[in-house]
mmCIF file of C-alpha atoms and ligand atoms in Angstrom:
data_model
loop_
_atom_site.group_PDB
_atom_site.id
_atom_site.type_symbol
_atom_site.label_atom_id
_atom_site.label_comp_id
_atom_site.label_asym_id
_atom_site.label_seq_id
_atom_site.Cartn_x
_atom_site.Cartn_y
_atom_site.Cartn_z
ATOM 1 C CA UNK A 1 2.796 -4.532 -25.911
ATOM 2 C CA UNK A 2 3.856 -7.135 -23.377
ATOM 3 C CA UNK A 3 1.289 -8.872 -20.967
ATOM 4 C CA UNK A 4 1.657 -8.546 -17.032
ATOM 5 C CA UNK A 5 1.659 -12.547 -17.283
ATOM 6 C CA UNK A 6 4.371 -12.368 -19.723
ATOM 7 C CA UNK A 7 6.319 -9.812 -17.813
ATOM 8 C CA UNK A 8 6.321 -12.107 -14.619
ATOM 9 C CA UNK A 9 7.623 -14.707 -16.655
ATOM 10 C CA UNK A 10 10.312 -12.320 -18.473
ATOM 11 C CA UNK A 11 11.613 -11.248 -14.998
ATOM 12 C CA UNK A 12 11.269 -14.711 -13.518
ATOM 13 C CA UNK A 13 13.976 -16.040 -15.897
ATOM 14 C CA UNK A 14 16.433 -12.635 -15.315
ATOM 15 C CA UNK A 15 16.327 -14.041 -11.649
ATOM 16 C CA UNK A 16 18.023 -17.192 -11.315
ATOM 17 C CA UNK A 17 16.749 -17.835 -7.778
ATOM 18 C CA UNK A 18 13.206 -17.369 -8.695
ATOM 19 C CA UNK A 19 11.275 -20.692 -9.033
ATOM 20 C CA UNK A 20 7.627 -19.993 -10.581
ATOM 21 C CA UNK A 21 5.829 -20.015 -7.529
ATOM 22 C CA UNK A 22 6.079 -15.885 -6.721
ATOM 23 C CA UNK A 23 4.904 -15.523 -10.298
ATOM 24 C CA UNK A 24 1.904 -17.849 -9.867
ATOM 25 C CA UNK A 25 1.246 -15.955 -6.518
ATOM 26 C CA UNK A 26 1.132 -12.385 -8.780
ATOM 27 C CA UNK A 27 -1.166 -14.308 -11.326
ATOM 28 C CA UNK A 28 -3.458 -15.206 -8.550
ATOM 29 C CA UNK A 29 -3.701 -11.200 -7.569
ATOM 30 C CA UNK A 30 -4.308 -10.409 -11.122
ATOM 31 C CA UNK A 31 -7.086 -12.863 -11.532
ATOM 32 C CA UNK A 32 -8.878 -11.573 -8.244
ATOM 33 C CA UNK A 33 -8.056 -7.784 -9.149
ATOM 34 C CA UNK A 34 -10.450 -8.632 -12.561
ATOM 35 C CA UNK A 35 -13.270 -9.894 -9.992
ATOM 36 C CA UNK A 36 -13.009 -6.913 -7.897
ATOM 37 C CA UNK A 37 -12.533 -4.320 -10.979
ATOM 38 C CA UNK A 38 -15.864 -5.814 -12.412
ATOM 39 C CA UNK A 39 -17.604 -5.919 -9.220
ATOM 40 C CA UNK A 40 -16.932 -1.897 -8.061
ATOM 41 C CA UNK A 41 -17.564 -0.912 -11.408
ATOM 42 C CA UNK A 42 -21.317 -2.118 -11.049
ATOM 43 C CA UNK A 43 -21.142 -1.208 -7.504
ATOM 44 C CA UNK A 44 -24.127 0.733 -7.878
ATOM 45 C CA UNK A 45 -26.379 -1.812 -9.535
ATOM 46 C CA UNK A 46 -26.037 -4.883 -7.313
ATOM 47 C CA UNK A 47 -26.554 -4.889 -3.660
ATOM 48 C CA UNK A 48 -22.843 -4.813 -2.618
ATOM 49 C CA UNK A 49 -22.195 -1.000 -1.675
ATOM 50 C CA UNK A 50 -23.037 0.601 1.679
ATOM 51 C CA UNK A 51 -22.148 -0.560 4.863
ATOM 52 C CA UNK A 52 -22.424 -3.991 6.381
ATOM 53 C CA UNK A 53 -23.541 -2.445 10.430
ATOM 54 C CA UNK A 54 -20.271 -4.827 11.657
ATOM 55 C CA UNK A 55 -17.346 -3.056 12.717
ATOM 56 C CA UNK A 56 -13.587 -4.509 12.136
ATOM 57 C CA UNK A 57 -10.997 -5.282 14.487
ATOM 58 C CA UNK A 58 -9.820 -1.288 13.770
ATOM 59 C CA UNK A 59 -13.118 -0.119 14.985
ATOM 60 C CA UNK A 60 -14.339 0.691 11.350
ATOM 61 C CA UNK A 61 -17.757 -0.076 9.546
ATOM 62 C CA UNK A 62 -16.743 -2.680 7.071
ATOM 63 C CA UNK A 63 -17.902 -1.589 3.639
ATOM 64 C CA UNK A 64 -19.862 -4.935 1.905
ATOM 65 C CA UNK A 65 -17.426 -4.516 -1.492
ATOM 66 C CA UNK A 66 -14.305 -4.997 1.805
ATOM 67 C CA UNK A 67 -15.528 -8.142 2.884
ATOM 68 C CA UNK A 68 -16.871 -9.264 -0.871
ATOM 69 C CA UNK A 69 -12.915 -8.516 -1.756
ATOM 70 C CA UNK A 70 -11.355 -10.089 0.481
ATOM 71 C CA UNK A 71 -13.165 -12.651 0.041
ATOM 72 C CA UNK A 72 -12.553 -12.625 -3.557
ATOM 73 C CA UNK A 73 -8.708 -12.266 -2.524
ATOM 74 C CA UNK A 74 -8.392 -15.105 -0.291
ATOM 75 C CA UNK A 75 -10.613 -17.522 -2.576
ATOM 76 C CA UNK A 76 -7.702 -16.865 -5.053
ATOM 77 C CA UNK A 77 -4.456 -17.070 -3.091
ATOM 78 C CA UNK A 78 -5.921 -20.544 -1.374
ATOM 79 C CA UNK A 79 -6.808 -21.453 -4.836
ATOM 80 C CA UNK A 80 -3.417 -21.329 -6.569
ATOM 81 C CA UNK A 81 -1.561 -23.611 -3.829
ATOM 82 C CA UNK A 82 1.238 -21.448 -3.199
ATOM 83 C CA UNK A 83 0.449 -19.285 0.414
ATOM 84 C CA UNK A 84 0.220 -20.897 3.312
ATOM 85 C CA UNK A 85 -1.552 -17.844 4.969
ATOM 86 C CA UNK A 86 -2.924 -14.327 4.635
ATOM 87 C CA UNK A 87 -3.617 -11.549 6.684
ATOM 88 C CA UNK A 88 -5.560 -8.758 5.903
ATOM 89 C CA UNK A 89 -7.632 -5.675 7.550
ATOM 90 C CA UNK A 90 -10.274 -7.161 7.408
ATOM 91 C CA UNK A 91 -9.406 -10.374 9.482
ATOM 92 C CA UNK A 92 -9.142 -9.950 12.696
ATOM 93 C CA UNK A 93 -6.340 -12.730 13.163
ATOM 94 C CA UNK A 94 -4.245 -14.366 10.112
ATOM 95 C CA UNK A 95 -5.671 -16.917 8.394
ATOM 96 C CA UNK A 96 -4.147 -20.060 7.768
ATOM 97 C CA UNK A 97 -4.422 -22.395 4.142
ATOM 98 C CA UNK A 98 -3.972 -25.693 5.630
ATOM 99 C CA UNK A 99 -4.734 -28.152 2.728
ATOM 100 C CA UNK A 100 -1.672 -30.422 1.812
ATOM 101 C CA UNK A 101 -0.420 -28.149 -0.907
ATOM 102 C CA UNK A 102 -0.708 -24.916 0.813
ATOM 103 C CA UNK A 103 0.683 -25.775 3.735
ATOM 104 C CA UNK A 104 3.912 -26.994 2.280
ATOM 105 C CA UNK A 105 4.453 -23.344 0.179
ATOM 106 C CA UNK A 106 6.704 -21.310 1.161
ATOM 107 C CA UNK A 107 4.654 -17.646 1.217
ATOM 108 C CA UNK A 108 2.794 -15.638 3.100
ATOM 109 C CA UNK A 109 0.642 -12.503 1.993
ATOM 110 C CA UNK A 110 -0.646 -9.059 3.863
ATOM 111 C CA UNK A 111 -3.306 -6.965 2.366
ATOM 112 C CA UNK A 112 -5.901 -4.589 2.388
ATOM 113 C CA UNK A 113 -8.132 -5.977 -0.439
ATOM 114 C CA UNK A 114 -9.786 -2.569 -0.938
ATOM 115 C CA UNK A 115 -8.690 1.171 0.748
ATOM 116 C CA UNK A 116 -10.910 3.343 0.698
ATOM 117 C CA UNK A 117 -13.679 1.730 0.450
ATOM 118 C CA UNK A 118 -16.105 4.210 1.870
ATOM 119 C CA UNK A 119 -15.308 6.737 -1.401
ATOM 120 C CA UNK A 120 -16.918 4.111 -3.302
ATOM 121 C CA UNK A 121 -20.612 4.911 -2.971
ATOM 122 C CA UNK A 122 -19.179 8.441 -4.272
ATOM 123 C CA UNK A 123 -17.879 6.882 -6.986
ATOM 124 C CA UNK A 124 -13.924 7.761 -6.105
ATOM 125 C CA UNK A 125 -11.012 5.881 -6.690
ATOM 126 C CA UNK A 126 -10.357 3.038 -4.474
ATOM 127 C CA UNK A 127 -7.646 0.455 -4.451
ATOM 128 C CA UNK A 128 -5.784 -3.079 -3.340
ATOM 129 C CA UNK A 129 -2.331 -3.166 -1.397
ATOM 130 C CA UNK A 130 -0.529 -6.063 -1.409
ATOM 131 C CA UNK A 131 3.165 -7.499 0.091
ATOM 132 C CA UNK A 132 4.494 -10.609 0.090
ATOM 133 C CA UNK A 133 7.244 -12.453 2.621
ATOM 134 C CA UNK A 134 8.793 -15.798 2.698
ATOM 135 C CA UNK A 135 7.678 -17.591 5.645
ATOM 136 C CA UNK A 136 9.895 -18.308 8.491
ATOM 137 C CA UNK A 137 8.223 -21.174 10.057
ATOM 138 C CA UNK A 138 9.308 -24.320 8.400
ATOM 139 C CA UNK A 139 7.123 -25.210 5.194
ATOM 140 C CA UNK A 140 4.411 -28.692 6.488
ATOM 141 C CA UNK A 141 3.567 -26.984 9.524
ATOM 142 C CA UNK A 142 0.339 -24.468 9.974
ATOM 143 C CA UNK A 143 1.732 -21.095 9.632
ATOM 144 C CA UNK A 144 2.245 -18.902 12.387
ATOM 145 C CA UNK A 145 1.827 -15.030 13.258
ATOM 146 C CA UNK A 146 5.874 -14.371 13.614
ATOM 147 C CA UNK A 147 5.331 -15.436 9.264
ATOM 148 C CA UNK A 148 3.518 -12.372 9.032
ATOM 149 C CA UNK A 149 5.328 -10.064 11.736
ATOM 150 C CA UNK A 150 8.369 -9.124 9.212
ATOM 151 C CA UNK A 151 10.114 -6.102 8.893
ATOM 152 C CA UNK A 152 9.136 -4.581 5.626
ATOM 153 C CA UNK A 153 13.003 -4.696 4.404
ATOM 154 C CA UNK A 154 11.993 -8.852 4.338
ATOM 155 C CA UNK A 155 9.477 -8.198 1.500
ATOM 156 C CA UNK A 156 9.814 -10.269 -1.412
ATOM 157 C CA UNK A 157 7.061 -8.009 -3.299
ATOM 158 C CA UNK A 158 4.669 -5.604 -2.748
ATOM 159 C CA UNK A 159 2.271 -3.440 -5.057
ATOM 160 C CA UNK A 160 -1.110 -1.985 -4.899
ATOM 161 C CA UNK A 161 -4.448 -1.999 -7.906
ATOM 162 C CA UNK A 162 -6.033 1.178 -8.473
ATOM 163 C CA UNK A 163 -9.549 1.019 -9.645
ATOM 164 C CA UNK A 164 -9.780 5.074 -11.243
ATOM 165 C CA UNK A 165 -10.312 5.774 -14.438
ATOM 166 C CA UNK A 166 -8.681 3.285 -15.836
ATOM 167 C CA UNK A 167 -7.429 0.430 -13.689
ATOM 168 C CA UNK A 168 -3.717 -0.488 -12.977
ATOM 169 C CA UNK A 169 -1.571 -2.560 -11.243
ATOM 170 C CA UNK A 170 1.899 -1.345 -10.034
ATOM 171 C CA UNK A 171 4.372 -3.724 -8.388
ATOM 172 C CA UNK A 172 8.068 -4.170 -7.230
ATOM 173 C CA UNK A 173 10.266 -7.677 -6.647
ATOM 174 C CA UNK A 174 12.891 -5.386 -5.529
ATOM 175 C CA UNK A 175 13.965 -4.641 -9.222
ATOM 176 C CA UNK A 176 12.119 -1.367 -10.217
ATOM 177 C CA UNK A 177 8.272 -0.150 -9.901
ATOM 178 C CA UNK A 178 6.379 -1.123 -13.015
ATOM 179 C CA UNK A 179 2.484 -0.263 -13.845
ATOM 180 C CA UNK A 180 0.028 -1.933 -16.238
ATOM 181 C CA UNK A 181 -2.516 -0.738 -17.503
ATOM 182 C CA UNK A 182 -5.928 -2.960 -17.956
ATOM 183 C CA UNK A 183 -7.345 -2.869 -21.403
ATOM 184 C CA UNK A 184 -10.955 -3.616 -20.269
ATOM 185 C CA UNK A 185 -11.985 -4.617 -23.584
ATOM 186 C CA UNK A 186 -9.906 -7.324 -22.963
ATOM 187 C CA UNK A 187 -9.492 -7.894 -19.264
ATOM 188 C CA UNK A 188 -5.507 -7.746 -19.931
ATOM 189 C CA UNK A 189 -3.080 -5.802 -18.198
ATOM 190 C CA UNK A 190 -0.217 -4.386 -20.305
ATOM 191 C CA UNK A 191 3.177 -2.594 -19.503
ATOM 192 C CA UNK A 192 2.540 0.958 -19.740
ATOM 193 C CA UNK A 193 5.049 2.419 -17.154
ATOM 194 C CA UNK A 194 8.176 0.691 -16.497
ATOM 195 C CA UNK A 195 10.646 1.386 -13.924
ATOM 196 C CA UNK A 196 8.548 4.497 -12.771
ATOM 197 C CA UNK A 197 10.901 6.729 -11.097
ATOM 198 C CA UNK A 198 9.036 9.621 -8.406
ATOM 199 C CA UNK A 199 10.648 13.405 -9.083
ATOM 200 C CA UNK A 200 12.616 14.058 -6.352
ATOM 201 C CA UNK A 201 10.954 17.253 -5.485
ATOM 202 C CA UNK A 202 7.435 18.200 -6.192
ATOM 203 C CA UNK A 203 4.720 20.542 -5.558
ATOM 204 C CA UNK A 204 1.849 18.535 -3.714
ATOM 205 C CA UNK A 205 1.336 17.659 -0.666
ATOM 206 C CA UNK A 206 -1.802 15.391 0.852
ATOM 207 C CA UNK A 207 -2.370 15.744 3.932
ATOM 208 C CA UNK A 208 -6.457 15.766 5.945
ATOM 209 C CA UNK A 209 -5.647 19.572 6.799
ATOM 210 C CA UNK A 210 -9.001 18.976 8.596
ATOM 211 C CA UNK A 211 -6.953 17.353 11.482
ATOM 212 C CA UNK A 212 -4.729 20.674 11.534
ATOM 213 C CA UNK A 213 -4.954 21.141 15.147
ATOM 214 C CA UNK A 214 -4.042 18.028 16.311
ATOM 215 C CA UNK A 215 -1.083 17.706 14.267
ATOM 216 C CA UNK A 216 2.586 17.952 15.696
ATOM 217 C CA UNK A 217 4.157 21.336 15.424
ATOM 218 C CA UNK A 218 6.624 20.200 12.632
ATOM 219 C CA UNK A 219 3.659 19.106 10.466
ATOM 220 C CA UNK A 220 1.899 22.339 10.936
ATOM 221 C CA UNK A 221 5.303 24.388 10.442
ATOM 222 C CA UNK A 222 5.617 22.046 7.361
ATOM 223 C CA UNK A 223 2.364 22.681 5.896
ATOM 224 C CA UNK A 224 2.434 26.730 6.630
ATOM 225 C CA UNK A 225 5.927 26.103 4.684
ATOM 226 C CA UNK A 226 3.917 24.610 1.269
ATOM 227 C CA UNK A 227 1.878 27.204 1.613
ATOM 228 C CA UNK A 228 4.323 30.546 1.837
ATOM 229 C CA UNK A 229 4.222 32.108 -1.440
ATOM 230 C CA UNK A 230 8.433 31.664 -2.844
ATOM 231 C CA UNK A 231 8.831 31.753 -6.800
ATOM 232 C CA UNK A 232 12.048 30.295 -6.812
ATOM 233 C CA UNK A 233 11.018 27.291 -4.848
ATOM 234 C CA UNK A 234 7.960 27.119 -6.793
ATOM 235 C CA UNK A 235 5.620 27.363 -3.491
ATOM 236 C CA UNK A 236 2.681 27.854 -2.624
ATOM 237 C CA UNK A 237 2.453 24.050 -3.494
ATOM 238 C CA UNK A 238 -0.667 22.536 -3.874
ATOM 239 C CA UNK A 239 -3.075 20.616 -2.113
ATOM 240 C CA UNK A 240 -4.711 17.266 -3.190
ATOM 241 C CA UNK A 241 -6.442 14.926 -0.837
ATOM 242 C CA UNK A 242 -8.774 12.178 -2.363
ATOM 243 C CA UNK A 243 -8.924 9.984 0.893
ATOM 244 C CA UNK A 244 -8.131 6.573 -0.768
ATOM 245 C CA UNK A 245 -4.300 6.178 0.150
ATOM 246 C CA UNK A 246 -3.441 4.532 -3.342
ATOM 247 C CA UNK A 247 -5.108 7.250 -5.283
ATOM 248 C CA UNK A 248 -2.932 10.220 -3.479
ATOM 249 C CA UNK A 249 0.089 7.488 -3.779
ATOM 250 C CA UNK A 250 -0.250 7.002 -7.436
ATOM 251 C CA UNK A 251 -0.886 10.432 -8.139
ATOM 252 C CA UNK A 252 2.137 11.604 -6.250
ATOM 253 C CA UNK A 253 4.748 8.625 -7.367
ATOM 254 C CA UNK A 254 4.001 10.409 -11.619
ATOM 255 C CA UNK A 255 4.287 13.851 -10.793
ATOM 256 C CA UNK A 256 6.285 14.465 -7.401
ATOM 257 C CA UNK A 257 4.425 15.040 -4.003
ATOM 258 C CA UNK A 258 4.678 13.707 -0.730
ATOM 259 C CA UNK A 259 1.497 12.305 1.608
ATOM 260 C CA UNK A 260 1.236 12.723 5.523
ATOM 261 C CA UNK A 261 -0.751 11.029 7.830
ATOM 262 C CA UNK A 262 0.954 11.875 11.057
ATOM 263 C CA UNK A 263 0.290 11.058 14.717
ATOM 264 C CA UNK A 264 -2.521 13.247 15.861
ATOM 265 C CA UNK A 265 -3.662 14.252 19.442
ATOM 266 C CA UNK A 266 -6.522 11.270 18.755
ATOM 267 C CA UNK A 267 -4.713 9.009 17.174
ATOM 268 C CA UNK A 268 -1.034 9.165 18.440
ATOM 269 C CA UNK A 269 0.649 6.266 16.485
ATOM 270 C CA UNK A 270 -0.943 7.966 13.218
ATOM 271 C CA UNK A 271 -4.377 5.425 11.052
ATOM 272 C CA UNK A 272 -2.037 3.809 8.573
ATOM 273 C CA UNK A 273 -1.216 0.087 9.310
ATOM 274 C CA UNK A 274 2.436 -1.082 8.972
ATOM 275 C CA UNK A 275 1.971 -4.523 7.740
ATOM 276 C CA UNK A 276 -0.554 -4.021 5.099
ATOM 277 C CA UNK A 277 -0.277 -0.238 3.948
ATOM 278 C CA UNK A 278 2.733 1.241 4.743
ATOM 279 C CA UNK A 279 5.325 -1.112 4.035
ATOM 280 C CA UNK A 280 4.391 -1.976 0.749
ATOM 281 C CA UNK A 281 3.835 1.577 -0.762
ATOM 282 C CA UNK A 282 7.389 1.993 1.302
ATOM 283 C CA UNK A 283 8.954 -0.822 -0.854
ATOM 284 C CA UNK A 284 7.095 0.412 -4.170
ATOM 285 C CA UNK A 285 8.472 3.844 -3.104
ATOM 286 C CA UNK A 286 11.804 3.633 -2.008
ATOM 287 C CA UNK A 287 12.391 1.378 -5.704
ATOM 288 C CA UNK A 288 10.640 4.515 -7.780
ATOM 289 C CA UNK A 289 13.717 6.283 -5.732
ATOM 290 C CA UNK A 290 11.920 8.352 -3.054
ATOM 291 C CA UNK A 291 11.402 8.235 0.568
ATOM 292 C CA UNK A 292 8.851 6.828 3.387
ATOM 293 C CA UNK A 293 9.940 7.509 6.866
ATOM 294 C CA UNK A 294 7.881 7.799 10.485
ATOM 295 C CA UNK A 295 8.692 11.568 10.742
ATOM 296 C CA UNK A 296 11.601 11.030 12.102
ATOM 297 C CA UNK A 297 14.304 9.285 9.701
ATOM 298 C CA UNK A 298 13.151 6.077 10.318
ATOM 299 C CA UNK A 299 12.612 3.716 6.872
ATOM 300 C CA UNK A 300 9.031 2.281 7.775
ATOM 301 C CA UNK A 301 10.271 -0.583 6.146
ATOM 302 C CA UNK A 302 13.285 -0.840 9.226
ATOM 303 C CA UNK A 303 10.401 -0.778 11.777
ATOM 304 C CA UNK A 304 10.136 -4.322 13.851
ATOM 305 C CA UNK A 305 6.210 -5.186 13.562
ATOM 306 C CA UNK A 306 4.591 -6.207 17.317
ATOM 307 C CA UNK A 307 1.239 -7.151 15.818
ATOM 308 C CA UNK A 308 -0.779 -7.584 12.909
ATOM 309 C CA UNK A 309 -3.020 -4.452 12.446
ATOM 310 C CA UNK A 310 -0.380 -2.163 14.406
ATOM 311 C CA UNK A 311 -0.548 1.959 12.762
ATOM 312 C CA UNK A 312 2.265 3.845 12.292
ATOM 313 C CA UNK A 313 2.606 7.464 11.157
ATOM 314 C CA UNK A 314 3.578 7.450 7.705
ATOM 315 C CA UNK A 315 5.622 10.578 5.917
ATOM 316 C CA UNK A 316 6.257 8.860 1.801
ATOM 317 C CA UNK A 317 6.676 10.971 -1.125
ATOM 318 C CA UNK A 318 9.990 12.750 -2.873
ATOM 319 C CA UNK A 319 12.773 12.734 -1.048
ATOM 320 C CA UNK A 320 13.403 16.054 -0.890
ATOM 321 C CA UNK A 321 10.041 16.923 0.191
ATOM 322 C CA UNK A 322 10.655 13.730 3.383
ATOM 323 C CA UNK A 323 13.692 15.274 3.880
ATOM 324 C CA UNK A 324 11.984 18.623 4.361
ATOM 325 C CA UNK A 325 9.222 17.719 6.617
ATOM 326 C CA UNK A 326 11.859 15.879 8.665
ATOM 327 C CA UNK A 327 14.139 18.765 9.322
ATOM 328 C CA UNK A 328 10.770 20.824 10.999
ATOM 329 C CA UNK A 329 9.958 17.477 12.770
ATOM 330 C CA UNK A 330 13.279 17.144 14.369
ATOM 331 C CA UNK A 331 12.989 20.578 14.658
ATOM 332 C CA UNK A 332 9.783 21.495 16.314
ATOM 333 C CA UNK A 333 8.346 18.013 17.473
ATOM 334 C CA UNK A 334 11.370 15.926 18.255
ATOM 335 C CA UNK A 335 9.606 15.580 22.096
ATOM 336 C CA UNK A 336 7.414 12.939 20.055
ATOM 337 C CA UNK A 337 10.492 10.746 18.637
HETATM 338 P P1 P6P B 1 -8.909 10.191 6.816
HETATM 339 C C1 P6P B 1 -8.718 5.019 3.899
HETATM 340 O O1 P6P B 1 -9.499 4.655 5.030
HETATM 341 C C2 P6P B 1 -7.327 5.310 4.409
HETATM 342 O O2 P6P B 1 -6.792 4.182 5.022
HETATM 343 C C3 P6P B 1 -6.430 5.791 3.268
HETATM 344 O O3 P6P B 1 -6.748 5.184 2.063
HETATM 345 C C4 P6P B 1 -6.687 7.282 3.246
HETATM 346 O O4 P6P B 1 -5.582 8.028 2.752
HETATM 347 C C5 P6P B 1 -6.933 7.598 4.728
HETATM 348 O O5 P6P B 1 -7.379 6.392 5.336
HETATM 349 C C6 P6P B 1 -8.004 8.646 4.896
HETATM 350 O O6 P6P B 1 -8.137 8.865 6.299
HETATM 351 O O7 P6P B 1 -8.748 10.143 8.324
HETATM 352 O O8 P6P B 1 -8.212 11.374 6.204
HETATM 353 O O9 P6P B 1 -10.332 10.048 6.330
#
């Protein structure tokens, strides 16, 4: 039974360049994921559920456990002395740490502190996404927004906290996926899935069939596809949806699936943000050995950011089933390359 803590530590000595500071930045995650696990699971009894009435800079009613978390996040991150910024969803602009040691450190982290927050006044799943980069600016001067607008191939690490039935932390350095599992008796997260490796084909797909008609014709071909009765390729597949983007992710990264949220007629560059959604569950993806593309064979984590809460449509799962979806996209929608 080895500790997250003590796992940080066992890695950070494997990699010679590594120099404490990226494993004090994951401690600081872990301490604020306890907060926030405590928090939502008394959601109910204290006044922080429901909505706020103030809408974010995507348009959206900010939950109150959002702003408590990331809150809760950034309190942590300035805290520990080694990020000289963050950025989140639910900041409008980055934020800058500016006191003496902060603003000498040489990270920067992206996040959405919690996703899917509205399921949890319906007590569903929720979780935290996280990514980290090396900053570019030079460390003693106030960070600045080209820190945070890096290609997701510049990620240093990345990993997301699901609060379900039990909660768990799964994160990549660029050596493997690993989970932990939090033994709430304790508080302690332990190793409970190392190097977690997706199936390369599955049989669910997750996708809000209640945009159907607004999809592209390669996503609708795709989905009549999983739904064709074929024995041999073990179809129909089946359908799972829970609406919290780490819950579908998790579920999908154990047993083989793939999750869609394409470019619709309303929303034509897709909901999913690059910076602080996509390109971390690309990085945690693509090192559990599957795929996460646009649609159209481009690695979200290749995509050159333009700014900080940009959306881009987001195809991640098995490769085989990417690969799939991608031959009726080039197929049937390639007018929308
Ligand atoms: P829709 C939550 O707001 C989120 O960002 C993801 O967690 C989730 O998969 C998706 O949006 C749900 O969006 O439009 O299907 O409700």
């Amino acid at each position: 039974m080895i500790t997250l803590g003590e796992y940080i530590i066992k890695k950070q000595h494997e990699s010679p360049e590594a120099t404490g500071e990226l494993s004090s930045i994951l401690g600081a995650i872990r301490l604020a994921t306890k907060v926030v696990n405590r928090d939502i699971n008394k959601a109910g009894l204290v006044d922080i559920i429901g909505a706020t009435g103030v809408e974010n800079v995507q348009g959206e009613v900010q939950q109150k456990m959002d702003l408590y978390a990331n809150d809760v996040f950034k309190a942590a991150l300035e805290a520990r002395g080694e990020v000289c910024g963050v950025a989140t969803e639910e900041e409008d602009e980055f934020v800058s740490f500016d006191d003496q040691r902060c603003i000498n450190s040489k990270y920067v982290v992206l996040m959405d502190p919690l996703d899917g927050s509205s399921n949890i006044d319906v007590n569903v799943s929720v979780g935290t996404i996280f990514s980290i980069y090396r900053r570019i600016s030079e460390p003693g001067q106030p960070v600045t927004l080209e820190d945070f607008l890096q290609p997701g191939t510049e990620q240093v690490a990345a990993g997301y906290v699901i609060y379900g039935s039990s909660t768990m932390l799964v994160y990549t350095t660029g050596y493997g996926t690993h989970g932990f599992t939090c033994d709430p008796s304790l508080g302690t997260f332990y190793l409970s899935h190392e190097n977690m490796k997706i199936p390369d084909a599955g049989s669910i797909y997750s996708i809000n069939e209640g945009n159907y008609l607004k999809f592209p014709q390669g996503v609708k071909k795709y989905l009549k596809y999983c739904q064709e009765i074929d024995g041999p390729t073990n179809r129909p597949y089946t359908s799972r949806y829970i609406g919290s983007l780490v819950s579908d992710f998790h579920r999908n990264l154990l047993k083989g699936g793939i999750y869609i949220y394409p470019s619709t007629a309303s929303a034509p560059k897709g909901k999913l943000r690059l910076l602080y959604e996509c390109n971390p569950m690309a990085f945690l993806i693509e090192q559990a050995g599957g795929r996460a593309t646009d649609g159209f064979n481009r690695r979200i984590m290749e995509l050159k950011p333009t700014e900080l809460h940009q959306r881009v449509p987001f195809f991640c799962g098995s490769s085989k089933m990417v690969d799939k979806v991608e031959t009726m996209m080039e197929e049937y929608s390639s007018e929308e390359k």
